[in-house]
mmCIF file of C-alpha atoms in Angstrom:
data_model
loop_
_atom_site.group_PDB
_atom_site.id
_atom_site.type_symbol
_atom_site.label_atom_id
_atom_site.label_comp_id
_atom_site.label_asym_id
_atom_site.label_seq_id
_atom_site.Cartn_x
_atom_site.Cartn_y
_atom_site.Cartn_z
ATOM 1 C CA MET A 1 -18.379 -3.212 -6.001
ATOM 2 C CA ARG A 2 -18.071 0.487 -5.133
ATOM 3 C CA SER A 3 -15.043 2.310 -3.951
ATOM 4 C CA PHE A 4 -14.648 3.004 -0.097
ATOM 5 C CA SER A 5 -12.043 5.124 1.824
ATOM 6 C CA LEU A 6 -10.473 4.575 5.338
ATOM 7 C CA LEU A 7 -8.407 7.314 7.543
ATOM 8 C CA LEU A 8 -5.026 5.928 8.482
ATOM 9 C CA ASP A 9 -3.769 7.841 11.522
ATOM 10 C CA PHE A 10 -0.126 8.694 10.626
ATOM 11 C CA LYS A 11 0.663 9.094 14.306
ATOM 12 C CA THR A 12 -0.914 5.848 15.623
ATOM 13 C CA GLY A 13 -0.788 3.811 12.615
ATOM 14 C CA GLU A 14 -4.418 2.784 12.840
ATOM 15 C CA PHE A 15 -6.955 3.172 10.130
ATOM 16 C CA THR A 16 -10.665 3.504 10.776
ATOM 17 C CA PRO A 17 -13.211 1.919 10.173
ATOM 18 C CA HIS A 18 -12.006 -1.482 10.340
ATOM 19 C CA ASP A 19 -14.256 -4.687 10.072
ATOM 20 C CA ARG A 20 -12.215 -7.100 12.499
ATOM 21 C CA ILE A 21 -9.603 -6.849 15.116
ATOM 22 C CA ASN A 22 -7.787 -10.220 15.605
ATOM 23 C CA MET A 23 -5.532 -10.741 19.206
ATOM 24 C CA ARG A 24 -2.811 -12.996 19.305
ATOM 25 C CA LYS A 25 -1.895 -13.846 22.958
ATOM 26 C CA LEU A 26 1.040 -15.991 24.009
ATOM 27 C CA SER A 27 -1.519 -19.125 24.152
ATOM 28 C CA HIS A 28 -1.945 -18.696 20.471
ATOM 29 C CA MET A 29 1.709 -19.169 19.748
ATOM 30 C CA LYS A 30 2.588 -22.249 21.775
ATOM 31 C CA GLY A 31 6.146 -23.491 20.964
ATOM 32 C CA MET A 32 6.961 -20.416 18.723
ATOM 33 C CA PHE A 33 9.257 -18.614 21.054
ATOM 34 C CA PHE A 34 12.575 -20.437 21.371
ATOM 35 C CA ASP A 35 12.640 -20.485 25.363
ATOM 36 C CA THR A 36 9.717 -22.828 26.015
ATOM 37 C CA GLU A 37 10.733 -22.675 29.777
ATOM 38 C CA SER A 38 10.140 -18.825 30.206
ATOM 39 C CA GLU A 39 7.023 -19.194 27.963
ATOM 40 C CA LEU A 40 5.513 -21.864 30.508
ATOM 41 C CA GLN A 41 6.335 -19.694 33.469
ATOM 42 C CA ILE A 42 4.774 -16.778 31.926
ATOM 43 C CA LEU A 43 1.534 -18.664 31.045
ATOM 44 C CA ARG A 44 1.286 -19.768 34.546
ATOM 45 C CA LYS A 45 0.592 -16.514 35.546
ATOM 46 C CA GLU A 46 -0.923 -14.679 32.623
ATOM 47 C CA ASP A 47 -1.396 -14.603 28.952
ATOM 48 C CA PRO A 48 -0.014 -11.398 27.651
ATOM 49 C CA LEU A 49 -1.241 -9.956 24.304
ATOM 50 C CA ILE A 50 1.560 -10.574 21.767
ATOM 51 C CA TYR A 51 0.056 -8.756 19.093
ATOM 52 C CA SER A 52 -3.189 -7.609 17.256
ATOM 53 C CA PHE A 53 -3.869 -6.834 13.536
ATOM 54 C CA SER A 54 -7.176 -4.752 12.392
ATOM 55 C CA GLU A 55 -8.377 -5.942 8.809
ATOM 56 C CA LYS A 56 -10.851 -4.429 6.259
ATOM 57 C CA ILE A 57 -12.918 -7.409 4.891
ATOM 58 C CA LEU A 58 -12.105 -7.493 0.983
ATOM 59 C CA PRO A 59 -12.864 -9.958 -1.609
ATOM 60 C CA GLU A 60 -10.265 -12.877 -1.465
ATOM 61 C CA GLU A 61 -10.034 -12.948 -5.159
ATOM 62 C CA ASN A 62 -7.363 -12.322 -7.847
ATOM 63 C CA GLY A 63 -7.005 -8.458 -8.873
ATOM 64 C CA HIS A 64 -8.507 -7.159 -5.363
ATOM 65 C CA LEU A 65 -6.076 -6.012 -2.677
ATOM 66 C CA GLN A 66 -6.083 -6.604 1.064
ATOM 67 C CA LEU A 67 -5.212 -4.092 3.831
ATOM 68 C CA ALA A 68 -4.149 -4.677 7.615
ATOM 69 C CA THR A 69 -2.396 -2.752 10.392
ATOM 70 C CA THR A 70 -0.587 -4.807 12.971
ATOM 71 C CA THR A 71 0.578 -3.885 16.287
ATOM 72 C CA ILE A 72 3.222 -5.865 18.220
ATOM 73 C CA GLN A 73 3.526 -4.987 21.898
ATOM 74 C CA PRO A 74 6.894 -4.529 23.320
ATOM 75 C CA GLY A 75 8.328 -7.245 25.413
ATOM 76 C CA LYS A 76 10.224 -10.541 25.521
ATOM 77 C CA ILE A 77 9.821 -14.250 26.096
ATOM 78 C CA GLY A 78 13.036 -15.177 27.832
ATOM 79 C CA GLU A 79 15.554 -13.042 25.630
ATOM 80 C CA GLU A 80 13.551 -13.311 22.306
ATOM 81 C CA TYR A 81 11.512 -10.274 21.530
ATOM 82 C CA PHE A 82 7.721 -10.262 20.894
ATOM 83 C CA MET A 83 6.961 -11.293 17.098
ATOM 84 C CA THR A 84 4.185 -12.459 14.676
ATOM 85 C CA LYS A 85 3.608 -15.928 14.029
ATOM 86 C CA GLY A 86 4.969 -15.263 10.712
ATOM 87 C CA HIS A 87 3.527 -17.147 7.516
ATOM 88 C CA TYR A 88 4.185 -17.836 3.774
ATOM 89 C CA HIS A 89 1.387 -16.993 1.420
ATOM 90 C CA ARG A 90 -1.250 -19.916 0.607
ATOM 91 C CA ARG A 91 -0.572 -18.888 -3.002
ATOM 92 C CA PRO A 92 3.170 -18.739 -2.525
ATOM 93 C CA ASP A 93 4.000 -16.548 -5.826
ATOM 94 C CA THR A 94 2.513 -13.390 -4.401
ATOM 95 C CA SER A 95 4.305 -10.453 -2.835
ATOM 96 C CA GLU A 96 3.542 -8.097 0.147
ATOM 97 C CA VAL A 97 4.254 -4.378 1.080
ATOM 98 C CA TYR A 98 4.720 -3.494 4.532
ATOM 99 C CA LEU A 99 4.918 0.381 5.556
ATOM 100 C CA GLY A 100 6.501 1.058 9.048
ATOM 101 C CA MET A 101 4.151 3.434 10.994
ATOM 102 C CA GLY A 102 5.603 3.757 14.500
ATOM 103 C CA GLY A 103 8.146 2.190 16.797
ATOM 104 C CA GLU A 104 10.997 -0.090 16.036
ATOM 105 C CA GLY A 105 11.325 -3.445 14.530
ATOM 106 C CA CYS A 106 12.718 -5.995 12.216
ATOM 107 C CA LEU A 107 11.277 -8.014 9.393
ATOM 108 C CA LEU A 108 12.601 -11.344 8.992
ATOM 109 C CA MET A 109 12.362 -13.276 5.866
ATOM 110 C CA GLN A 110 13.021 -16.894 4.388
ATOM 111 C CA THR A 111 12.478 -19.166 1.789
ATOM 112 C CA VAL A 112 11.499 -22.998 1.994
ATOM 113 C CA ASP A 113 15.023 -23.652 0.531
ATOM 114 C CA GLY A 114 16.788 -22.118 3.628
ATOM 115 C CA ASP A 115 17.477 -18.277 2.296
ATOM 116 C CA PHE A 116 17.267 -15.848 4.895
ATOM 117 C CA ASP A 117 17.045 -11.976 4.733
ATOM 118 C CA SER A 118 15.995 -9.307 7.111
ATOM 119 C CA ILE A 119 15.077 -5.437 7.166
ATOM 120 C CA GLU A 120 15.164 -3.099 9.717
ATOM 121 C CA ILE A 121 11.806 -1.032 10.020
ATOM 122 C CA ARG A 122 10.917 2.351 11.420
ATOM 123 C CA GLN A 123 8.332 4.809 10.093
ATOM 124 C CA GLY A 124 8.289 5.476 6.674
ATOM 125 C CA VAL A 125 10.203 2.451 5.621
ATOM 126 C CA ILE A 126 8.469 0.390 2.874
ATOM 127 C CA ALA A 127 9.478 -3.284 2.648
ATOM 128 C CA TYR A 128 8.866 -5.184 -0.529
ATOM 129 C CA ILE A 129 8.296 -8.973 0.487
ATOM 130 C CA PRO A 130 8.917 -10.683 -3.023
ATOM 131 C CA PRO A 131 6.953 -14.074 -3.964
ATOM 132 C CA TYR A 132 7.905 -17.135 -2.099
ATOM 133 C CA TRP A 133 9.392 -15.251 1.077
ATOM 134 C CA GLY A 134 7.744 -16.242 4.328
ATOM 135 C CA HIS A 135 7.867 -13.086 6.598
ATOM 136 C CA ARG A 136 7.695 -12.505 10.415
ATOM 137 C CA MET A 137 7.691 -9.039 11.986
ATOM 138 C CA VAL A 138 9.529 -8.602 15.735
ATOM 139 C CA ASN A 139 9.414 -5.498 17.728
ATOM 140 C CA THR A 140 12.831 -4.747 18.950
ATOM 141 C CA GLY A 141 11.779 -1.404 20.751
ATOM 142 C CA LYS A 142 10.366 -0.276 23.968
ATOM 143 C CA THR A 143 7.063 1.021 22.400
ATOM 144 C CA PRO A 144 4.350 -0.732 20.195
ATOM 145 C CA PHE A 145 5.675 -1.528 16.896
ATOM 146 C CA ILE A 146 3.133 -0.787 14.175
ATOM 147 C CA PHE A 147 2.885 -1.462 10.486
ATOM 148 C CA PHE A 148 0.593 -1.232 7.685
ATOM 149 C CA ALA A 149 0.278 -4.176 4.952
ATOM 150 C CA ILE A 150 -1.086 -4.529 1.650
ATOM 151 C CA TYR A 151 -1.147 -7.901 -0.219
ATOM 152 C CA PRO A 152 -3.014 -9.409 -3.219
ATOM 153 C CA GLY A 153 -6.385 -10.383 -2.479
ATOM 154 C CA ASP A 154 -6.008 -14.057 -3.164
ATOM 155 C CA ALA A 155 -2.337 -14.570 -1.153
ATOM 156 C CA GLY A 156 -4.221 -16.297 1.691
ATOM 157 C CA HIS A 157 -2.017 -17.275 4.755
ATOM 158 C CA ASN A 158 -0.051 -20.648 5.283
ATOM 159 C CA TYR A 159 0.908 -20.572 9.011
ATOM 160 C CA GLY A 160 1.470 -24.264 9.066
ATOM 161 C CA ASP A 161 4.765 -24.510 7.576
ATOM 162 C CA ILE A 162 6.224 -21.800 9.977
ATOM 163 C CA GLU A 163 4.698 -23.572 12.789
ATOM 164 C CA ARG A 164 6.540 -26.920 11.784
ATOM 165 C CA THR A 165 9.994 -25.395 10.843
ATOM 166 C CA GLY A 166 10.326 -22.260 12.875
ATOM 167 C CA PHE A 167 12.455 -19.387 11.424
ATOM 168 C CA LYS A 168 15.961 -19.723 10.532
ATOM 169 C CA LYS A 169 17.047 -17.009 12.671
ATOM 170 C CA ILE A 170 15.826 -15.400 15.661
ATOM 171 C CA LEU A 171 15.897 -11.896 17.307
ATOM 172 C CA VAL A 172 17.170 -11.883 20.785
ATOM 173 C CA GLU A 173 18.084 -9.148 23.129
ATOM 174 C CA ARG A 174 22.017 -9.381 24.158
ATOM 175 C CA ASP A 175 23.864 -6.496 26.317
ATOM 176 C CA LYS A 176 20.475 -4.622 25.686
ATOM 177 C CA LYS A 177 20.821 -4.664 21.898
ATOM 178 C CA PRO A 178 18.960 -6.796 19.319
ATOM 179 C CA VAL A 179 20.998 -9.714 17.888
ATOM 180 C CA LEU A 180 20.142 -12.069 14.907
ATOM 181 C CA ILE A 181 21.303 -15.686 15.924
ATOM 182 C CA ASP A 182 20.823 -18.899 14.352
ATOM 183 C CA ASN A 183 17.638 -20.718 15.627
ATOM 184 C CA PRO A 184 18.806 -24.277 16.986
ATOM 185 C CA ARG A 185 15.378 -25.661 16.722
ATOM 186 C CA TRP A 186 14.955 -24.532 13.140
ATOM 187 C CA LYS A 187 14.056 -27.432 10.679
ATOM 188 C CA GLN A 188 14.488 -27.234 6.933
ATOM 189 C CA ARG A 189 11.330 -28.197 5.365
ATOM 190 C CA ASP A 190 11.043 -31.836 4.054
ATOM 191 C CA MET B 1 14.095 -11.967 -6.363
ATOM 192 C CA ARG B 2 15.396 -10.690 -3.204
ATOM 193 C CA SER B 3 13.411 -8.191 -0.942
ATOM 194 C CA PHE B 4 14.415 -4.499 -0.996
ATOM 195 C CA SER B 5 13.407 -1.316 1.131
ATOM 196 C CA LEU B 6 12.365 2.261 0.381
ATOM 197 C CA LEU B 7 11.900 5.253 2.532
ATOM 198 C CA LEU B 8 8.645 7.068 2.479
ATOM 199 C CA ASP B 9 8.915 10.569 3.478
ATOM 200 C CA PHE B 10 5.858 11.234 5.405
ATOM 201 C CA LYS B 11 6.212 15.191 4.957
ATOM 202 C CA THR B 12 6.815 15.215 1.257
ATOM 203 C CA GLY B 13 5.257 11.710 0.239
ATOM 204 C CA GLU B 14 8.334 10.920 -1.954
ATOM 205 C CA PHE B 15 10.069 7.644 -1.564
ATOM 206 C CA THR B 16 13.696 7.126 -2.247
ATOM 207 C CA PRO B 17 15.248 5.493 -4.106
ATOM 208 C CA HIS B 18 13.060 5.338 -7.064
ATOM 209 C CA ASP B 19 13.919 3.990 -10.560
ATOM 210 C CA ARG B 20 12.034 6.574 -12.707
ATOM 211 C CA ILE B 21 10.349 9.872 -12.760
ATOM 212 C CA ASN B 22 7.833 10.689 -15.475
ATOM 213 C CA MET B 23 6.700 14.123 -16.240
ATOM 214 C CA ARG B 24 3.438 15.080 -17.541
ATOM 215 C CA LYS B 25 3.299 18.613 -19.116
ATOM 216 C CA LEU B 26 0.169 20.261 -20.605
ATOM 217 C CA SER B 27 1.300 19.406 -23.933
ATOM 218 C CA HIS B 28 1.154 15.604 -23.085
ATOM 219 C CA MET B 29 -2.521 16.164 -22.267
ATOM 220 C CA LYS B 30 -3.892 17.921 -25.423
ATOM 221 C CA GLY B 31 -7.656 18.154 -25.173
ATOM 222 C CA MET B 32 -8.218 16.453 -22.026
ATOM 223 C CA PHE B 33 -9.103 19.816 -20.206
ATOM 224 C CA PHE B 34 -12.572 21.289 -20.927
ATOM 225 C CA ASP B 35 -11.518 24.553 -21.803
ATOM 226 C CA THR B 36 -9.548 24.058 -25.025
ATOM 227 C CA GLU B 37 -9.227 27.745 -25.493
ATOM 228 C CA SER B 38 -7.353 28.368 -22.520
ATOM 229 C CA GLU B 39 -5.300 25.480 -23.179
ATOM 230 C CA LEU B 40 -4.151 26.900 -26.426
ATOM 231 C CA GLN B 41 -3.340 30.419 -24.825
ATOM 232 C CA ILE B 42 -1.242 28.964 -22.302
ATOM 233 C CA LEU B 43 0.464 26.729 -24.702
ATOM 234 C CA ARG B 44 1.504 29.466 -26.877
ATOM 235 C CA LYS B 45 3.601 30.900 -23.927
ATOM 236 C CA GLU B 46 4.643 27.989 -21.842
ATOM 237 C CA ASP B 47 4.328 24.212 -21.315
ATOM 238 C CA PRO B 48 3.670 24.040 -17.423
ATOM 239 C CA LEU B 49 4.276 20.693 -15.513
ATOM 240 C CA ILE B 50 0.708 19.161 -14.639
ATOM 241 C CA TYR B 51 2.124 16.293 -12.503
ATOM 242 C CA SER B 52 4.972 13.802 -12.092
ATOM 243 C CA PHE B 53 5.402 10.494 -10.610
ATOM 244 C CA SER B 54 7.993 8.325 -9.359
ATOM 245 C CA GLU B 55 8.291 4.510 -9.808
ATOM 246 C CA LYS B 56 9.928 1.654 -8.599
ATOM 247 C CA ILE B 57 10.502 -0.736 -11.682
ATOM 248 C CA LEU B 58 9.089 -4.198 -10.694
ATOM 249 C CA PRO B 59 7.947 -7.263 -12.447
ATOM 250 C CA GLU B 60 4.613 -6.604 -14.376
ATOM 251 C CA GLU B 61 3.271 -10.026 -13.204
ATOM 252 C CA ASN B 62 0.412 -11.516 -11.393
ATOM 253 C CA GLY B 63 1.243 -11.924 -7.719
ATOM 254 C CA HIS B 64 3.709 -8.917 -7.583
ATOM 255 C CA LEU B 65 2.804 -5.282 -6.651
ATOM 256 C CA GLN B 66 3.503 -2.065 -8.097
ATOM 257 C CA LEU B 67 4.537 1.265 -6.078
ATOM 258 C CA ALA B 68 4.348 4.919 -7.279
ATOM 259 C CA THR B 69 4.125 8.355 -5.761
ATOM 260 C CA THR B 70 2.410 11.047 -7.818
ATOM 261 C CA THR B 71 2.661 14.964 -7.287
ATOM 262 C CA ILE B 72 0.077 17.117 -8.988
ATOM 263 C CA GLN B 73 1.017 20.683 -9.108
ATOM 264 C CA PRO B 74 -1.553 23.353 -8.091
ATOM 265 C CA GLY B 75 -3.413 25.317 -10.681
ATOM 266 C CA LYS B 76 -6.041 25.382 -13.312
ATOM 267 C CA ILE B 77 -6.508 25.286 -17.299
ATOM 268 C CA GLY B 78 -9.536 28.113 -17.424
ATOM 269 C CA GLU B 79 -11.637 27.263 -14.414
ATOM 270 C CA GLU B 80 -10.671 23.313 -14.371
ATOM 271 C CA TYR B 81 -8.102 22.051 -11.747
ATOM 272 C CA PHE B 82 -4.966 20.361 -12.726
ATOM 273 C CA MET B 83 -5.389 16.569 -12.941
ATOM 274 C CA THR B 84 -4.072 13.263 -13.949
ATOM 275 C CA LYS B 85 -4.797 11.920 -17.431
ATOM 276 C CA GLY B 86 -6.756 9.132 -15.768
ATOM 277 C CA HIS B 87 -6.889 5.437 -16.897
ATOM 278 C CA TYR B 88 -8.527 2.108 -16.606
ATOM 279 C CA HIS B 89 -6.392 -0.876 -16.066
ATOM 280 C CA ARG B 90 -5.244 -2.681 -18.984
ATOM 281 C CA ARG B 91 -6.233 -5.979 -16.999
ATOM 282 C CA PRO B 92 -9.717 -4.110 -15.947
ATOM 283 C CA ASP B 93 -10.452 -6.569 -13.150
ATOM 284 C CA THR B 94 -7.838 -5.084 -10.747
ATOM 285 C CA SER B 95 -7.863 -2.785 -7.926
ATOM 286 C CA GLU B 96 -5.755 0.183 -6.656
ATOM 287 C CA VAL B 97 -5.033 1.616 -3.394
ATOM 288 C CA TYR B 98 -4.394 5.263 -2.886
ATOM 289 C CA LEU B 99 -2.785 6.804 0.202
ATOM 290 C CA GLY B 100 -2.929 10.720 0.361
ATOM 291 C CA MET B 101 0.161 12.044 1.776
ATOM 292 C CA GLY B 102 -0.101 15.811 1.444
ATOM 293 C CA GLY B 103 -2.296 18.636 -0.125
ATOM 294 C CA GLU B 104 -5.859 18.456 -1.097
ATOM 295 C CA GLY B 105 -7.550 16.653 -3.877
ATOM 296 C CA CYS B 106 -10.291 14.588 -5.149
ATOM 297 C CA LEU B 107 -10.339 11.131 -6.510
ATOM 298 C CA LEU B 108 -12.843 10.930 -9.693
ATOM 299 C CA MET B 109 -13.726 7.223 -10.676
ATOM 300 C CA GLN B 110 -16.293 6.172 -13.456
ATOM 301 C CA THR B 111 -17.181 2.733 -15.017
ATOM 302 C CA VAL B 112 -17.409 2.178 -18.734
ATOM 303 C CA ASP B 113 -21.216 1.824 -18.053
ATOM 304 C CA GLY B 114 -21.459 5.419 -16.806
ATOM 305 C CA ASP B 115 -21.433 5.011 -13.286
ATOM 306 C CA PHE B 116 -19.434 7.615 -11.216
ATOM 307 C CA ASP B 117 -18.222 8.187 -7.842
ATOM 308 C CA SER B 118 -15.614 10.654 -6.114
ATOM 309 C CA ILE B 119 -13.819 10.663 -2.667
ATOM 310 C CA GLU B 120 -11.915 13.729 -1.170
ATOM 311 C CA ILE B 121 -8.335 12.978 -0.580
ATOM 312 C CA ARG B 122 -6.000 14.321 2.184
ATOM 313 C CA GLN B 123 -3.070 13.137 4.310
ATOM 314 C CA GLY B 124 -3.945 9.800 5.618
ATOM 315 C CA VAL B 125 -7.053 8.930 3.534
ATOM 316 C CA ILE B 126 -6.639 5.581 1.831
ATOM 317 C CA ALA B 127 -9.122 5.082 -1.259
ATOM 318 C CA TYR B 128 -9.912 1.565 -2.603
ATOM 319 C CA ILE B 129 -10.464 1.660 -6.144
ATOM 320 C CA PRO B 130 -12.281 -1.667 -6.911
ATOM 321 C CA PRO B 131 -12.027 -3.534 -10.103
ATOM 322 C CA TYR B 132 -13.318 -1.979 -13.534
ATOM 323 C CA TRP B 133 -13.354 1.621 -11.983
ATOM 324 C CA GLY B 134 -11.270 4.128 -14.127
ATOM 325 C CA HIS B 135 -9.736 6.752 -11.999
ATOM 326 C CA ARG B 136 -8.242 10.214 -12.222
ATOM 327 C CA MET B 137 -6.844 12.371 -9.239
ATOM 328 C CA VAL B 138 -7.440 16.133 -9.229
ATOM 329 C CA ASN B 139 -5.370 18.823 -7.177
ATOM 330 C CA THR B 140 -8.105 21.076 -5.501
ATOM 331 C CA GLY B 141 -5.781 23.012 -3.143
ATOM 332 C CA LYS B 142 -3.242 25.608 -3.480
ATOM 333 C CA THR B 143 -0.136 23.469 -2.586
ATOM 334 C CA PRO B 144 1.144 20.222 -4.522
ATOM 335 C CA PHE B 145 -1.271 17.373 -4.015
ATOM 336 C CA ILE B 146 0.846 14.017 -3.424
ATOM 337 C CA PHE B 147 -0.270 10.442 -3.150
ATOM 338 C CA PHE B 148 1.073 7.017 -2.826
ATOM 339 C CA ALA B 149 -0.350 4.364 -4.962
ATOM 340 C CA ILE B 150 -0.119 0.378 -4.900
ATOM 341 C CA TYR B 151 -1.633 -1.885 -7.487
ATOM 342 C CA PRO B 152 -1.359 -5.419 -8.665
ATOM 343 C CA GLY B 153 1.669 -6.129 -10.762
ATOM 344 C CA ASP B 154 -0.005 -7.180 -13.777
ATOM 345 C CA ALA B 155 -2.791 -4.498 -13.944
ATOM 346 C CA GLY B 156 -1.152 -2.309 -16.376
ATOM 347 C CA HIS B 157 -2.485 0.978 -17.912
ATOM 348 C CA ASN B 158 -5.360 1.631 -20.308
ATOM 349 C CA TYR B 159 -5.226 5.700 -21.211
ATOM 350 C CA GLY B 160 -6.937 5.380 -24.381
ATOM 351 C CA ASP B 161 -10.421 5.014 -23.115
ATOM 352 C CA ILE B 162 -10.240 8.100 -21.031
ATOM 353 C CA GLU B 163 -8.696 10.012 -23.745
ATOM 354 C CA ARG B 164 -11.513 9.042 -26.164
ATOM 355 C CA THR B 165 -14.511 9.535 -23.698
ATOM 356 C CA GLY B 166 -13.134 12.066 -21.060
ATOM 357 C CA PHE B 167 -14.361 11.760 -17.543
ATOM 358 C CA LYS B 168 -18.248 11.915 -16.915
ATOM 359 C CA LYS B 169 -17.801 14.848 -14.271
ATOM 360 C CA ILE B 170 -15.033 17.473 -14.437
ATOM 361 C CA LEU B 171 -13.918 19.607 -11.158
ATOM 362 C CA VAL B 172 -13.952 23.227 -11.627
ATOM 363 C CA GLU B 173 -13.499 26.288 -9.346
ATOM 364 C CA ARG B 174 -16.486 28.248 -8.866
ATOM 365 C CA ASP B 175 -16.496 31.150 -6.140
ATOM 366 C CA LYS B 176 -13.270 29.930 -4.983
ATOM 367 C CA LYS B 177 -14.585 26.560 -4.303
ATOM 368 C CA PRO B 178 -14.244 23.034 -6.040
ATOM 369 C CA VAL B 179 -17.436 21.898 -7.928
ATOM 370 C CA LEU B 180 -18.090 18.879 -9.487
ATOM 371 C CA ILE B 181 -20.004 19.548 -12.842
ATOM 372 C CA ASP B 182 -21.237 17.210 -15.762
ATOM 373 C CA ASN B 183 -18.731 17.054 -18.437
ATOM 374 C CA PRO B 184 -20.440 18.218 -21.724
ATOM 375 C CA ARG B 185 -17.946 16.645 -23.852
ATOM 376 C CA TRP B 186 -18.353 13.417 -22.050
ATOM 377 C CA LYS B 187 -19.110 10.326 -24.533
ATOM 378 C CA GLN B 188 -20.293 7.027 -23.244
ATOM 379 C CA ARG B 189 -18.147 4.380 -24.735
ATOM 380 C CA ASP B 190 -19.583 2.556 -27.823
#
């Protein structure tokens, strides 16, 4: 395999060229937001874009690295901020590095044992997600929240566990500020 | 292991906090520049800093990632620009990602079979170095050349092969411009 280069725009957070853009609309995240009543009301009228991510296609092999830029739109479902689906890695003993490029957000992390952590992200913040920690990003600002991600080539994605259990804590707006609260619907994994 | 965050300054390219700063002075790179006569002349008077790199100490294990920022000073030994020692990975089937943060430079890459490639680097350029490619960065500008690197936790460094063979091509200044020329002292590895 030969080398290649991409150009990462420090203003927009996007890199070019990319091979694939993936869209995640509200209909792709059914039941992931706490307020299912608000979700249904919105879906009756429209299907808003929650986030998108651009990828470079690289070998899904140990020793390689994967690159992606994600943009989460500003907005809420009920009082819960727009967020990514969140995932563990299919190969759970792999890390990930996030680099904040623009906007304001928060990284939520949890283990299957019920441990939880969070890091506020803005431009220039590098977050290191250690092996075994599931991760979700949340846009707590009024503008698109953009971050660049690098992870091992063979990490893969396990979305199913988060779909089943939810996240232990969720980020909601109270008095116009983001507040982390316990997720009453969270289920510790069997 | 728990998560942590660093702050990457988009202006200076440095991240804080870091655990270790490593200095590479000319005396640490004896015989790596083509013009050994100029090297000796300079070393009789001073021992200039060629480059430094800041690291975060992370587990050298498969599944983890390593982070470093390197700053190459502007300057030349004879007509050859200041550069890094260059290395293969100790685990040769691992990639590396460079992100240009400031200044101007060039990434030189080669395989042990004598294949060669190069990529010009400036702010925002992401270079993907595939498995098996040795790599060296060169500062072709008048200001410090700064780049951020991410690579697999267990990649390791093999400096010895480049010390023995040199790089197939070297970057020299001719008519005030960087020119890539064959390295007459390059030896293909046995």
